[in-house]
Each structure stands twice: as structure tokens, then as C-alpha cells.
Amino acid sequence: MTLHLADQLAFDRAMVTQPVWNRFNSAADAVGLADNVLLHAGPAFSSPAQITAPILNSACVSAVWEGLARDFDQAEAMIMAGEIKMHPAQDHDVVTPLAAVVSASMPLHTVYDAWRGQTRVFAPINGGARPSLRLGLRSEAVLEHIRWLNTRFLDVLQNGLAEGIALVPLAVEGLMGGDDCHGRTPVAGKALVAELKDRTPGGIRDEEALEFMESSPSLFLNLWMAATKLMMKLAEGVEGSSFVTAAGGNGQEVGIQISGLPGQWFTVPATPPKGRFDTDLPQDRALGAIGDSAVVEAFGLGAMAIELSPEQKKTLGAYLPDNSEARMTGLSAGAHPYFRALDIRLGSTARGAVAQGSGPAIGLGILDRMGQAGRLGGGVYDMPVDPFSAAVKALGA
């Protein structure tokens, strides 16, 4: 299929980008986030009553950490009363994984375009293998972990940043080593840690931080989500373009945005990913698709590049849709010079999805919809074509 001229222009803008992580900013400083606003993945909730349990749990923990509430119960009451407001993270140039919630004082990775300088996207520090906000649990253990993550571990990361770390070379190293840059990131994560160690004056001496880094292969993911979103953001505002610039779910709805209609979500009800549970709970405990990490598949990696990751294919291959290989080429927009050695196509368009008859296959963690058991397993969310069709219709082309 010949790429529409407007889609080609948006794709070109996205690809001429050099995402670099160069500092931390609080959400208040980065995007002017008000003290009583919390950011969540995916599109907006229609009312506080619609907030899914895992996101509500993380919001309560974040509110206590922020000092907005004295305890989790008070935080929930304030959220339900609208005293604490919930907004979509991507509408504020922030991406956040699964059920993780961002508050005003929270330190965020700042990823900017080194070639043009002014555009920035932000992401919280990945919670790793410990009790973390992304799992949607309301507990003191999660609260204690984000206190450590956003203070002591933050200091370790800041000490190793130096002039900044380019993220695409780490992603390429990961992909060449068997990562998919979403569900599997240990190779890129190891390369990131090596950079931080090399750049830290005198080396990293915090043994707990070193142990956390070694046991948290997903450390790279949040940074790569921000890098991906940065490239998408630079494609915004091309008149008539259906190039996908946002993708995510909140557990209740899944949606996208496109270049030609910036800020407008096109949504469908969120069904759960299909996958294997790691715990003995019934399948109806699975929450609908959740997280801003869907931007990685909309960009063409993750489950859309699963052939590069034999281990990930071994885990998720049985849950991929029958036409997954056709989607990998049918939805994509073109080649990226940085990834030339890998022979993959990147970007996606709503027009391509409509022509293909389906959206991207997205590898996702499966959370407990009750907000009690955290992560139940992993699987594949087969994104329907409907939001893409609605986006193309709204373009009038």
C-alpha cells in the first residue's frame, strides 16, 4: 500500500529524532502539573466512579506519597469527591506503565530531542521487580518502595547521567540481542546500567541500588516508552495525517490519537489480553488492557517485532493473532535509519490499520481487575480496528 502523503510527512518528522535522557524534572516543573492532579495511563475516565481498581489503588498510594492525604482511605474519598483529579498522562506529554500513577512532586525522566531541543516527554522511574505502582496494589510496601525509588535511587541515577544518554543506540543493542523493547528489555537494560556505572564518578557504591538494577530487567522500559512517545509527538499536527501519535489503555477503555487531530482520543472498551496466568485465579479476574506502553507497539516494536525476540515469542507466540506477521508490515509506515541493520519497519497509521482490518498486537502485563493480586501474568491484546476507523472517518479522508 502506498503511504498517504500526509502520513509520509508525519512519519518523516517522527524518524528525524534523537531521543536523549538528560535529567530529571518533577511533574510540576515538567508539565505544570497541579498539586491535586494525578496522571494515569490511557484515555480519560468519564467519572471518578469509572476508575479501575488498580489505577485507583495506585492513585491512593501516590496521593499519600504526595502528602495530599494522610492515608489511603482519605485519598480514595478525595478522588471520589473530585478533590483529587485524574487526567490522562499522554495528554500532558507523560507516559506511565500499567497502573502506575504520576503526581506533581514525582521525579520524571526527561527525554528530549537532541537535534531540535525543545520537545520533551517524561516518564516515572520503573519500579523494577519490587512492589511497584504499576501493579496497582494499595499497600505500605508500595509506598515504601516509591519513597526509596524517588530519593535514594534517584540520586544514584542522577549521579550517572553526565551529559545525557542517547536511547536509540541502547534500543538497537537490545533488539540485536533478543529484546523486543517492551515485554523483554534485559539486554538494553544491562547496557543502560553499564552506561550509568561508567559515567558515575568513582562508580556506583550503593549496594542496594546495584542489586535493584541487576534484578530489574525492565529498568529501560519507561525510558524507551518516553523515547517512543517523543518521536510520536514530533509527528503531531500534520494536516490530514493518520499517523498514530498516542496509544494506551486505562483498564476500561483503550484508545489512540493521530497526527492530524492532536489531543483527540478514539476509544473502544478494553478487553483483557489473552495470555497465561502465573497465579491460580479464574480468567475473569483479568483487567482490560492497561498502560501507555502500547506506544511501543504503535511504533512497531514489542509484539509487533517479536521475530527479533525468540524468548518473547516462546512466551507469547501462542497468543498472537493468526495474521500477526501481516500486521507487522501492513500497519507500519516505513524504515528508520537507526534500525537499518535490523531490517524492520516502524511507525503505524490508522489508514494502514483500516486497510489491514486490524490494529496492532500489543504485549501487555495482565493485572487483577480487583486490585488485590497485582500482576496475574502476561499476554497479547489484539487491538480492534474500530478506533482507527473512527480516526480516519474523523479526518474526512
mmCIF file of C-alpha atoms in Angstrom:
data_model
loop_
_atom_site.group_PDB
_atom_site.id
_atom_site.type_symbol
_atom_site.label_atom_id
_atom_site.label_comp_id
_atom_site.label_asym_id
_atom_site.label_seq_id
_atom_site.Cartn_x
_atom_site.Cartn_y
_atom_site.Cartn_z
ATOM 1 C CA MET A 1 0.000 0.000 0.000
ATOM 2 C CA THR A 2 1.372 3.423 -0.979
ATOM 3 C CA LEU A 3 1.707 5.686 2.039
ATOM 4 C CA HIS A 4 -0.573 8.726 2.047
ATOM 5 C CA LEU A 5 1.483 11.912 1.599
ATOM 6 C CA ALA A 6 0.362 13.351 4.953
ATOM 7 C CA ASP A 7 1.242 10.077 6.685
ATOM 8 C CA GLN A 8 4.641 10.089 4.994
ATOM 9 C CA LEU A 9 5.331 13.610 6.230
ATOM 10 C CA ALA A 10 4.344 12.730 9.802
ATOM 11 C CA PHE A 11 6.475 9.582 9.664
ATOM 12 C CA ASP A 12 9.470 11.554 8.399
ATOM 13 C CA ARG A 13 9.097 14.048 11.248
ATOM 14 C CA ALA A 14 8.976 11.225 13.772
ATOM 15 C CA MET A 15 12.023 9.476 12.419
ATOM 16 C CA VAL A 16 14.315 12.520 12.268
ATOM 17 C CA THR A 17 14.719 12.476 16.036
ATOM 18 C CA GLN A 18 17.482 11.710 18.542
ATOM 19 C CA PRO A 19 15.886 10.923 21.933
ATOM 20 C CA VAL A 20 18.287 11.597 24.823
ATOM 21 C CA TRP A 21 17.661 11.188 28.549
ATOM 22 C CA ASN A 22 19.491 14.081 30.159
ATOM 23 C CA ARG A 23 17.905 14.920 33.514
ATOM 24 C CA PHE A 24 15.018 14.595 35.944
ATOM 25 C CA ASN A 25 12.201 17.057 36.476
ATOM 26 C CA SER A 26 9.262 16.929 38.825
ATOM 27 C CA ALA A 27 5.905 16.650 37.104
ATOM 28 C CA ALA A 28 5.074 20.107 38.464
ATOM 29 C CA ASP A 29 8.155 21.628 36.831
ATOM 30 C CA ALA A 30 7.993 19.498 33.681
ATOM 31 C CA VAL A 31 4.375 19.975 32.656
ATOM 32 C CA GLY A 32 2.980 22.395 35.224
ATOM 33 C CA LEU A 33 1.014 19.657 36.957
ATOM 34 C CA ALA A 34 -1.229 20.993 39.723
ATOM 35 C CA ASP A 35 -0.771 19.600 43.216
ATOM 36 C CA ASN A 36 -4.190 17.943 43.230
ATOM 37 C CA VAL A 37 -3.890 16.262 39.800
ATOM 38 C CA LEU A 38 -2.693 12.692 39.220
ATOM 39 C CA LEU A 39 -1.812 11.266 35.808
ATOM 40 C CA HIS A 40 -2.768 7.760 34.644
ATOM 41 C CA ALA A 41 -2.287 5.643 31.518
ATOM 42 C CA GLY A 42 -4.632 5.632 28.542
ATOM 43 C CA PRO A 43 -7.637 7.868 27.803
ATOM 44 C CA ALA A 44 -9.644 9.774 30.414
ATOM 45 C CA PHE A 45 -12.209 8.208 32.716
ATOM 46 C CA SER A 46 -15.713 9.600 32.262
ATOM 47 C CA SER A 47 -16.151 9.983 36.043
ATOM 48 C CA PRO A 48 -14.356 9.016 39.283
ATOM 49 C CA ALA A 49 -16.729 6.059 39.623
ATOM 50 C CA GLN A 50 -15.288 4.584 36.417
ATOM 51 C CA ILE A 51 -11.666 4.497 37.645
ATOM 52 C CA THR A 52 -10.451 0.903 37.521
ATOM 53 C CA ALA A 53 -9.402 -0.638 40.852
ATOM 54 C CA PRO A 54 -5.653 -0.965 40.100
ATOM 55 C CA ILE A 55 -5.367 2.672 38.982
ATOM 56 C CA LEU A 56 -7.430 3.800 41.970
ATOM 57 C CA ASN A 57 -5.085 1.868 44.267
ATOM 58 C CA SER A 58 -2.004 3.455 42.735
ATOM 59 C CA ALA A 59 -3.660 6.864 42.882
ATOM 60 C CA CYS A 60 -4.291 6.426 46.602
ATOM 61 C CA VAL A 61 -0.659 5.438 47.210
ATOM 62 C CA SER A 62 0.566 8.382 45.119
ATOM 63 C CA ALA A 63 -1.732 10.796 46.951
ATOM 64 C CA VAL A 64 -0.315 9.703 50.317
ATOM 65 C CA TRP A 65 3.248 9.932 48.990
ATOM 66 C CA GLU A 66 2.465 13.410 47.667
ATOM 67 C CA GLY A 67 1.051 14.483 51.020
ATOM 68 C CA LEU A 68 -2.427 15.113 49.655
ATOM 69 C CA ALA A 69 -3.991 12.632 52.076
ATOM 70 C CA ARG A 70 -2.997 11.187 55.449
ATOM 71 C CA ASP A 71 -3.918 7.612 54.471
ATOM 72 C CA PHE A 72 -5.265 5.522 51.600
ATOM 73 C CA ASP A 73 -8.898 5.768 52.687
ATOM 74 C CA GLN A 74 -8.839 9.546 52.814
ATOM 75 C CA ALA A 75 -7.140 9.590 49.423
ATOM 76 C CA GLU A 76 -9.915 7.466 47.903
ATOM 77 C CA ALA A 77 -12.601 9.711 49.387
ATOM 78 C CA MET A 78 -10.882 12.794 47.919
ATOM 79 C CA ILE A 79 -10.617 11.151 44.488
ATOM 80 C CA MET A 80 -14.268 10.130 44.502
ATOM 81 C CA ALA A 81 -15.294 13.637 45.560
ATOM 82 C CA GLY A 82 -13.251 15.166 42.733
ATOM 83 C CA GLU A 83 -10.936 16.977 45.154
ATOM 84 C CA ILE A 84 -8.067 14.992 43.627
ATOM 85 C CA LYS A 85 -8.430 14.903 39.849
ATOM 86 C CA MET A 86 -7.298 12.195 37.422
ATOM 87 C CA HIS A 87 -6.003 13.092 33.933
ATOM 88 C CA PRO A 88 -4.527 11.051 31.044
ATOM 89 C CA ALA A 89 -0.732 11.137 31.221
ATOM 90 C CA GLN A 90 -0.196 11.313 27.453
ATOM 91 C CA ASP A 91 -2.278 14.488 27.283
ATOM 92 C CA HIS A 92 0.481 16.022 29.440
ATOM 93 C CA ASP A 93 3.457 14.581 27.483
ATOM 94 C CA VAL A 94 3.958 11.877 30.115
ATOM 95 C CA VAL A 95 3.858 8.102 29.652
ATOM 96 C CA THR A 96 3.312 5.687 32.509
ATOM 97 C CA PRO A 97 3.209 1.863 32.580
ATOM 98 C CA LEU A 98 0.223 -0.329 33.507
ATOM 99 C CA ALA A 99 -1.490 1.108 36.624
ATOM 100 C CA ALA A 100 1.319 3.481 37.665
ATOM 101 C CA VAL A 101 0.178 6.998 38.559
ATOM 102 C CA VAL A 102 2.229 10.213 38.465
ATOM 103 C CA SER A 103 1.885 13.051 41.000
ATOM 104 C CA ALA A 104 3.193 16.624 40.965
ATOM 105 C CA SER A 105 6.366 16.098 43.046
ATOM 106 C CA MET A 106 7.309 12.820 41.430
ATOM 107 C CA PRO A 107 10.698 12.870 39.662
ATOM 108 C CA LEU A 108 10.375 12.040 35.970
ATOM 109 C CA HIS A 109 12.966 11.005 33.411
ATOM 110 C CA THR A 110 13.216 13.882 30.934
ATOM 111 C CA VAL A 111 13.794 12.717 27.351
ATOM 112 C CA TYR A 112 14.409 15.411 24.738
ATOM 113 C CA ASP A 113 15.152 15.596 21.034
ATOM 114 C CA ALA A 114 18.881 16.375 20.819
ATOM 115 C CA TRP A 115 18.506 17.541 17.204
ATOM 116 C CA ARG A 116 15.787 20.112 17.779
ATOM 117 C CA GLY A 117 15.996 20.603 21.521
ATOM 118 C CA GLN A 118 12.629 21.999 22.540
ATOM 119 C CA THR A 119 10.389 18.910 22.580
ATOM 120 C CA ARG A 120 10.370 16.804 25.735
ATOM 121 C CA VAL A 121 8.486 13.760 27.027
ATOM 122 C CA PHE A 122 8.540 12.407 30.577
ATOM 123 C CA ALA A 123 8.225 9.076 32.394
ATOM 124 C CA PRO A 124 8.467 7.923 36.020
ATOM 125 C CA ILE A 125 11.273 5.659 37.208
ATOM 126 C CA ASN A 126 10.477 1.990 36.602
ATOM 127 C CA GLY A 127 9.602 0.181 39.820
ATOM 128 C CA GLY A 128 11.531 -2.939 38.835
ATOM 129 C CA ALA A 129 10.940 -6.272 40.494
ATOM 130 C CA ARG A 130 9.814 -4.833 43.848
ATOM 131 C CA PRO A 131 6.251 -3.894 44.907
ATOM 132 C CA SER A 132 5.625 -1.047 42.499
ATOM 133 C CA LEU A 133 2.915 1.385 41.447
ATOM 134 C CA ARG A 134 2.462 -0.229 38.042
ATOM 135 C CA LEU A 135 0.985 -3.363 39.660
ATOM 136 C CA GLY A 136 -1.984 -1.476 41.090
ATOM 137 C CA LEU A 137 -1.685 -2.538 44.728
ATOM 138 C CA ARG A 138 -2.709 -0.406 47.698
ATOM 139 C CA SER A 139 -0.072 -1.228 50.297
ATOM 140 C CA GLU A 140 2.571 0.202 52.609
ATOM 141 C CA ALA A 141 5.165 -1.851 50.733
ATOM 142 C CA VAL A 142 4.432 0.044 47.509
ATOM 143 C CA LEU A 143 4.514 3.360 49.369
ATOM 144 C CA GLU A 144 7.856 2.495 50.943
ATOM 145 C CA HIS A 145 9.302 1.470 47.597
ATOM 146 C CA ILE A 146 8.371 4.705 45.818
ATOM 147 C CA ARG A 147 9.881 6.647 48.728
ATOM 148 C CA TRP A 148 13.172 4.814 48.145
ATOM 149 C CA LEU A 149 12.887 4.941 44.359
ATOM 150 C CA ASN A 150 12.263 8.688 44.267
ATOM 151 C CA THR A 151 15.024 9.647 46.724
ATOM 152 C CA ARG A 152 17.974 7.301 47.234
ATOM 153 C CA PHE A 153 17.746 5.511 43.887
ATOM 154 C CA LEU A 154 17.046 8.818 42.146
ATOM 155 C CA ASP A 155 20.378 10.118 43.480
ATOM 156 C CA VAL A 156 22.201 7.113 42.000
ATOM 157 C CA LEU A 157 20.637 7.680 38.580
ATOM 158 C CA GLN A 158 21.350 11.400 38.615
ATOM 159 C CA ASN A 159 24.995 10.793 39.518
ATOM 160 C CA GLY A 160 25.409 8.620 36.425
ATOM 161 C CA LEU A 161 23.683 10.789 33.841
ATOM 162 C CA ALA A 162 26.588 13.100 32.970
ATOM 163 C CA GLU A 163 25.737 14.951 29.714
ATOM 164 C CA GLY A 164 22.890 12.560 28.892
ATOM 165 C CA ILE A 165 22.350 9.102 27.427
ATOM 166 C CA ALA A 166 21.126 8.544 23.862
ATOM 167 C CA LEU A 167 18.392 5.903 23.956
ATOM 168 C CA VAL A 168 18.116 4.640 20.370
ATOM 169 C CA PRO A 169 21.609 3.018 20.428
ATOM 170 C CA LEU A 170 20.596 1.134 23.593
ATOM 171 C CA ALA A 171 17.352 0.004 21.935
ATOM 172 C CA VAL A 172 19.235 -1.226 18.869
ATOM 173 C CA GLU A 173 21.677 -3.119 21.084
ATOM 174 C CA GLY A 174 18.715 -4.646 22.875
ATOM 175 C CA LEU A 175 16.913 -5.658 19.696
ATOM 176 C CA MET A 176 20.076 -7.200 18.254
ATOM 177 C CA GLY A 177 20.466 -9.154 21.492
ATOM 178 C CA GLY A 178 16.921 -10.576 21.607
ATOM 179 C CA ASP A 179 14.874 -7.824 23.288
ATOM 180 C CA ASP A 180 11.604 -6.598 21.833
ATOM 181 C CA CYS A 181 11.863 -3.231 23.653
ATOM 182 C CA HIS A 182 8.617 -3.785 25.560
ATOM 183 C CA GLY A 183 7.896 -7.075 27.282
ATOM 184 C CA ARG A 184 11.561 -8.047 27.121
ATOM 185 C CA THR A 185 14.301 -5.445 27.771
ATOM 186 C CA PRO A 186 17.162 -7.132 29.717
ATOM 187 C CA VAL A 187 19.844 -6.547 27.066
ATOM 188 C CA ALA A 188 19.048 -2.842 26.705
ATOM 189 C CA GLY A 189 18.670 -2.637 30.485
ATOM 190 C CA LYS A 190 22.114 -4.100 31.025
ATOM 191 C CA ALA A 191 23.584 -1.655 28.502
ATOM 192 C CA LEU A 192 21.863 1.216 30.326
ATOM 193 C CA VAL A 193 23.276 0.131 33.684
ATOM 194 C CA ALA A 194 26.753 -0.196 32.151
ATOM 195 C CA GLU A 195 26.483 3.401 30.891
ATOM 196 C CA LEU A 196 25.411 4.634 34.322
ATOM 197 C CA LYS A 197 28.281 2.803 36.029
ATOM 198 C CA ASP A 198 30.824 4.183 33.569
ATOM 199 C CA ARG A 199 29.560 7.744 33.939
ATOM 200 C CA THR A 200 29.314 7.754 37.749
ATOM 201 C CA PRO A 201 32.400 9.393 39.316
ATOM 202 C CA GLY A 202 34.079 6.671 41.382
ATOM 203 C CA GLY A 203 31.481 4.121 40.267
ATOM 204 C CA ILE A 204 28.176 3.197 41.909
ATOM 205 C CA ARG A 205 28.787 2.291 45.544
ATOM 206 C CA ASP A 206 25.210 1.894 46.747
ATOM 207 C CA GLU A 207 24.909 -1.881 47.015
ATOM 208 C CA GLU A 208 21.116 -1.840 47.320
ATOM 209 C CA ALA A 209 20.827 0.234 44.153
ATOM 210 C CA LEU A 210 23.194 -2.102 42.310
ATOM 211 C CA GLU A 211 21.187 -5.137 43.420
ATOM 212 C CA PHE A 212 17.971 -3.437 42.318
ATOM 213 C CA MET A 213 19.432 -2.687 38.898
ATOM 214 C CA GLU A 214 20.629 -6.257 38.444
ATOM 215 C CA SER A 215 17.242 -7.712 39.423
ATOM 216 C CA SER A 216 15.140 -5.281 37.381
ATOM 217 C CA PRO A 217 15.480 -6.029 33.645
ATOM 218 C CA SER A 218 12.596 -3.662 32.901
ATOM 219 C CA LEU A 219 14.565 -0.594 34.028
ATOM 220 C CA PHE A 220 14.967 0.517 30.402
ATOM 221 C CA LEU A 221 11.274 0.245 29.528
ATOM 222 C CA ASN A 222 9.992 3.541 30.920
ATOM 223 C CA LEU A 223 12.811 5.415 29.201
ATOM 224 C CA TRP A 224 12.038 3.711 25.904
ATOM 225 C CA MET A 225 8.337 4.498 26.276
ATOM 226 C CA ALA A 226 9.297 8.163 26.649
ATOM 227 C CA ALA A 227 11.661 7.980 23.655
ATOM 228 C CA THR A 228 8.938 6.378 21.532
ATOM 229 C CA LYS A 229 6.338 8.930 22.612
ATOM 230 C CA LEU A 230 8.818 11.723 21.855
ATOM 231 C CA MET A 231 9.147 10.520 18.275
ATOM 232 C CA MET A 232 5.367 10.284 18.004
ATOM 233 C CA LYS A 233 4.912 13.753 19.467
ATOM 234 C CA LEU A 234 7.189 15.256 16.845
ATOM 235 C CA ALA A 235 4.782 13.893 14.216
ATOM 236 C CA GLU A 236 1.773 15.720 15.682
ATOM 237 C CA GLY A 237 -0.099 18.378 13.773
ATOM 238 C CA VAL A 238 0.305 17.250 10.160
ATOM 239 C CA GLU A 239 -2.999 18.110 8.491
ATOM 240 C CA GLY A 240 -4.770 15.040 7.136
ATOM 241 C CA SER A 241 -2.311 12.572 8.680
ATOM 242 C CA SER A 242 -3.477 9.345 10.315
ATOM 243 C CA PHE A 243 -0.028 8.583 11.765
ATOM 244 C CA VAL A 244 -0.557 7.216 15.286
ATOM 245 C CA THR A 245 0.815 9.554 17.966
ATOM 246 C CA ALA A 246 -0.708 8.070 21.145
ATOM 247 C CA ALA A 247 -1.868 4.645 22.272
ATOM 248 C CA GLY A 248 -2.826 3.311 25.664
ATOM 249 C CA GLY A 249 -5.426 1.793 27.944
ATOM 250 C CA ASN A 250 -6.816 2.523 31.401
ATOM 251 C CA GLY A 251 -8.300 -0.924 32.027
ATOM 252 C CA GLN A 252 -11.756 0.203 30.960
ATOM 253 C CA GLU A 253 -11.041 1.808 27.578
ATOM 254 C CA VAL A 254 -8.247 1.611 25.036
ATOM 255 C CA GLY A 255 -7.552 4.438 22.632
ATOM 256 C CA ILE A 256 -5.319 6.129 20.094
ATOM 257 C CA GLN A 257 -4.595 9.616 18.841
ATOM 258 C CA ILE A 258 -3.419 10.583 15.366
ATOM 259 C CA SER A 259 -1.215 13.322 13.948
ATOM 260 C CA GLY A 260 -3.939 15.239 12.096
ATOM 261 C CA LEU A 261 -6.225 15.528 15.150
ATOM 262 C CA PRO A 262 -3.891 16.097 18.123
ATOM 263 C CA GLY A 263 -5.382 15.669 21.591
ATOM 264 C CA GLN A 264 -8.466 13.752 20.397
ATOM 265 C CA TRP A 265 -8.814 10.198 21.696
ATOM 266 C CA PHE A 266 -10.580 7.487 19.685
ATOM 267 C CA THR A 267 -11.550 4.698 22.053
ATOM 268 C CA VAL A 268 -13.133 1.275 22.413
ATOM 269 C CA PRO A 269 -13.972 -0.771 25.533
ATOM 270 C CA ALA A 270 -10.869 -2.545 26.858
ATOM 271 C CA THR A 271 -10.955 -6.330 26.806
ATOM 272 C CA PRO A 272 -8.293 -8.311 28.691
ATOM 273 C CA PRO A 273 -5.142 -9.524 26.935
ATOM 274 C CA LYS A 274 -5.117 -13.231 26.105
ATOM 275 C CA GLY A 275 -2.359 -14.996 27.987
ATOM 276 C CA ARG A 276 -1.184 -17.316 30.688
ATOM 277 C CA PHE A 277 -1.751 -16.664 34.385
ATOM 278 C CA ASP A 278 1.124 -17.187 36.796
ATOM 279 C CA THR A 279 -1.287 -17.480 39.684
ATOM 280 C CA ASP A 280 -4.259 -19.713 40.478
ATOM 281 C CA LEU A 281 -7.122 -17.306 39.836
ATOM 282 C CA PRO A 282 -10.043 -17.552 37.388
ATOM 283 C CA GLN A 283 -9.725 -15.889 33.967
ATOM 284 C CA ASP A 284 -12.497 -13.421 34.785
ATOM 285 C CA ARG A 285 -10.158 -11.695 37.226
ATOM 286 C CA ALA A 286 -8.206 -10.212 34.295
ATOM 287 C CA LEU A 287 -8.432 -6.445 33.866
ATOM 288 C CA GLY A 288 -8.931 -4.921 30.443
ATOM 289 C CA ALA A 289 -5.846 -3.732 28.564
ATOM 290 C CA ILE A 290 -3.964 -1.078 30.512
ATOM 291 C CA GLY A 291 -0.835 1.046 30.221
ATOM 292 C CA ASP A 292 0.840 3.609 27.997
ATOM 293 C CA SER A 293 3.431 1.042 26.933
ATOM 294 C CA ALA A 294 1.144 0.384 23.948
ATOM 295 C CA VAL A 295 3.034 3.266 22.324
ATOM 296 C CA VAL A 296 5.902 0.800 21.747
ATOM 297 C CA GLU A 297 3.741 -1.472 19.557
ATOM 298 C CA ALA A 298 2.170 1.523 17.818
ATOM 299 C CA PHE A 299 5.755 2.461 16.980
ATOM 300 C CA GLY A 300 6.324 -1.021 15.551
ATOM 301 C CA LEU A 301 8.298 -2.791 18.287
ATOM 302 C CA GLY A 302 7.241 -5.023 21.181
ATOM 303 C CA ALA A 303 4.916 -7.752 19.959
ATOM 304 C CA MET A 304 4.990 -6.153 16.509
ATOM 305 C CA ALA A 305 8.684 -7.062 16.261
ATOM 306 C CA ILE A 306 8.507 -10.357 18.106
ATOM 307 C CA GLU A 307 10.521 -12.185 15.428
ATOM 308 C CA LEU A 308 13.572 -10.371 16.804
ATOM 309 C CA SER A 309 12.971 -11.861 20.267
ATOM 310 C CA PRO A 310 12.897 -15.671 20.289
ATOM 311 C CA GLU A 311 12.384 -15.814 24.070
ATOM 312 C CA GLN A 312 9.436 -13.446 23.917
ATOM 313 C CA LYS A 313 7.940 -15.366 21.005
ATOM 314 C CA LYS A 314 8.293 -18.572 23.014
ATOM 315 C CA THR A 315 6.304 -16.933 25.820
ATOM 316 C CA LEU A 316 3.660 -15.082 23.810
ATOM 317 C CA GLY A 317 3.630 -16.804 20.428
ATOM 318 C CA ALA A 318 0.597 -18.938 21.234
ATOM 319 C CA TYR A 319 -1.463 -15.809 21.930
ATOM 320 C CA LEU A 320 -0.587 -13.842 18.814
ATOM 321 C CA PRO A 321 -3.402 -13.341 16.287
ATOM 322 C CA ASP A 322 -3.272 -15.523 13.171
ATOM 323 C CA ASN A 323 -2.383 -12.621 10.884
ATOM 324 C CA SER A 324 0.253 -11.089 13.184
ATOM 325 C CA GLU A 325 3.002 -11.280 10.557
ATOM 326 C CA ALA A 326 0.829 -9.446 8.022
ATOM 327 C CA ARG A 327 0.165 -6.723 10.597
ATOM 328 C CA MET A 328 3.883 -6.208 11.126
ATOM 329 C CA THR A 329 4.154 -4.890 7.576
ATOM 330 C CA GLY A 330 0.588 -3.782 6.851
ATOM 331 C CA LEU A 331 0.368 -1.270 9.702
ATOM 332 C CA SER A 332 3.919 0.067 9.529
ATOM 333 C CA ALA A 333 4.866 3.301 7.832
ATOM 334 C CA GLY A 334 8.490 2.887 6.807
ATOM 335 C CA ALA A 335 12.125 2.217 7.662
ATOM 336 C CA HIS A 336 14.143 4.124 10.259
ATOM 337 C CA PRO A 337 17.825 4.816 9.552
ATOM 338 C CA TYR A 338 18.878 3.916 13.102
ATOM 339 C CA PHE A 339 17.369 0.433 12.774
ATOM 340 C CA ARG A 340 18.670 -0.294 9.287
ATOM 341 C CA ALA A 341 20.754 -3.291 10.412
ATOM 342 C CA LEU A 342 17.618 -4.982 11.768
ATOM 343 C CA ASP A 343 15.510 -4.779 8.591
ATOM 344 C CA ILE A 344 12.335 -3.707 10.394
ATOM 345 C CA ARG A 345 9.640 -1.171 9.576
ATOM 346 C CA LEU A 346 8.349 1.266 12.161
ATOM 347 C CA GLY A 347 5.509 3.665 12.863
ATOM 348 C CA SER A 348 1.859 2.925 12.218
ATOM 349 C CA THR A 349 -1.073 4.672 10.587
ATOM 350 C CA ALA A 350 -4.812 4.479 11.092
ATOM 351 C CA ARG A 351 -5.183 4.171 7.324
ATOM 352 C CA GLY A 352 -2.889 1.138 7.389
ATOM 353 C CA ALA A 353 -4.938 -0.433 10.183
ATOM 354 C CA VAL A 354 -8.179 0.105 8.256
ATOM 355 C CA ALA A 355 -6.673 -1.439 5.117
ATOM 356 C CA GLN A 356 -5.372 -4.344 7.206
ATOM 357 C CA GLY A 357 -8.653 -4.723 9.081
ATOM 358 C CA SER A 358 -6.993 -4.801 12.497
ATOM 359 C CA GLY A 359 -4.900 -2.818 14.927
ATOM 360 C CA PRO A 360 -1.522 -3.820 16.352
ATOM 361 C CA ALA A 361 -0.944 -6.840 18.565
ATOM 362 C CA ILE A 362 0.247 -5.484 21.923
ATOM 363 C CA GLY A 363 2.182 -7.453 24.521
ATOM 364 C CA LEU A 364 0.903 -6.494 27.972
ATOM 365 C CA GLY A 365 1.020 -7.498 31.598
ATOM 366 C CA ILE A 366 -2.319 -8.783 32.869
ATOM 367 C CA LEU A 367 -3.474 -7.160 36.112
ATOM 368 C CA ASP A 368 -6.074 -8.303 38.621
ATOM 369 C CA ARG A 369 -9.213 -6.250 37.950
ATOM 370 C CA MET A 370 -9.995 -6.425 41.700
ATOM 371 C CA GLY A 371 -6.727 -4.710 42.552
ATOM 372 C CA GLN A 372 -5.786 -7.422 45.038
ATOM 373 C CA ALA A 373 -3.301 -9.776 43.364
ATOM 374 C CA GLY A 374 -1.301 -7.377 41.208
ATOM 375 C CA ARG A 375 0.142 -8.942 38.073
ATOM 376 C CA LEU A 376 -1.585 -12.187 37.088
ATOM 377 C CA GLY A 377 0.590 -12.960 34.069
ATOM 378 C CA GLY A 378 1.360 -11.712 30.591
ATOM 379 C CA GLY A 379 -0.366 -11.896 27.242
ATOM 380 C CA VAL A 380 -1.316 -10.223 23.975
ATOM 381 C CA TYR A 381 -4.017 -7.633 23.461
ATOM 382 C CA ASP A 382 -5.470 -7.787 19.958
ATOM 383 C CA MET A 383 -6.402 -4.176 19.335
ATOM 384 C CA PRO A 384 -9.548 -3.896 17.202
ATOM 385 C CA VAL A 385 -9.694 -1.747 14.100
ATOM 386 C CA ASP A 386 -12.613 0.373 15.374
ATOM 387 C CA PRO A 387 -10.678 3.316 16.878
ATOM 388 C CA PHE A 388 -8.535 3.505 13.749
ATOM 389 C CA SER A 389 -11.623 3.503 11.546
ATOM 390 C CA ALA A 390 -13.156 6.265 13.687
ATOM 391 C CA ALA A 391 -9.955 8.308 13.399
ATOM 392 C CA VAL A 392 -9.858 8.008 9.610
ATOM 393 C CA LYS A 393 -13.537 8.940 9.408
ATOM 394 C CA ALA A 394 -12.930 11.987 11.623
ATOM 395 C CA LEU A 395 -10.167 13.087 9.250
ATOM 396 C CA GLY A 396 -12.716 13.042 6.476
ATOM 397 C CA ALA A 397 -10.334 11.113 4.256
#
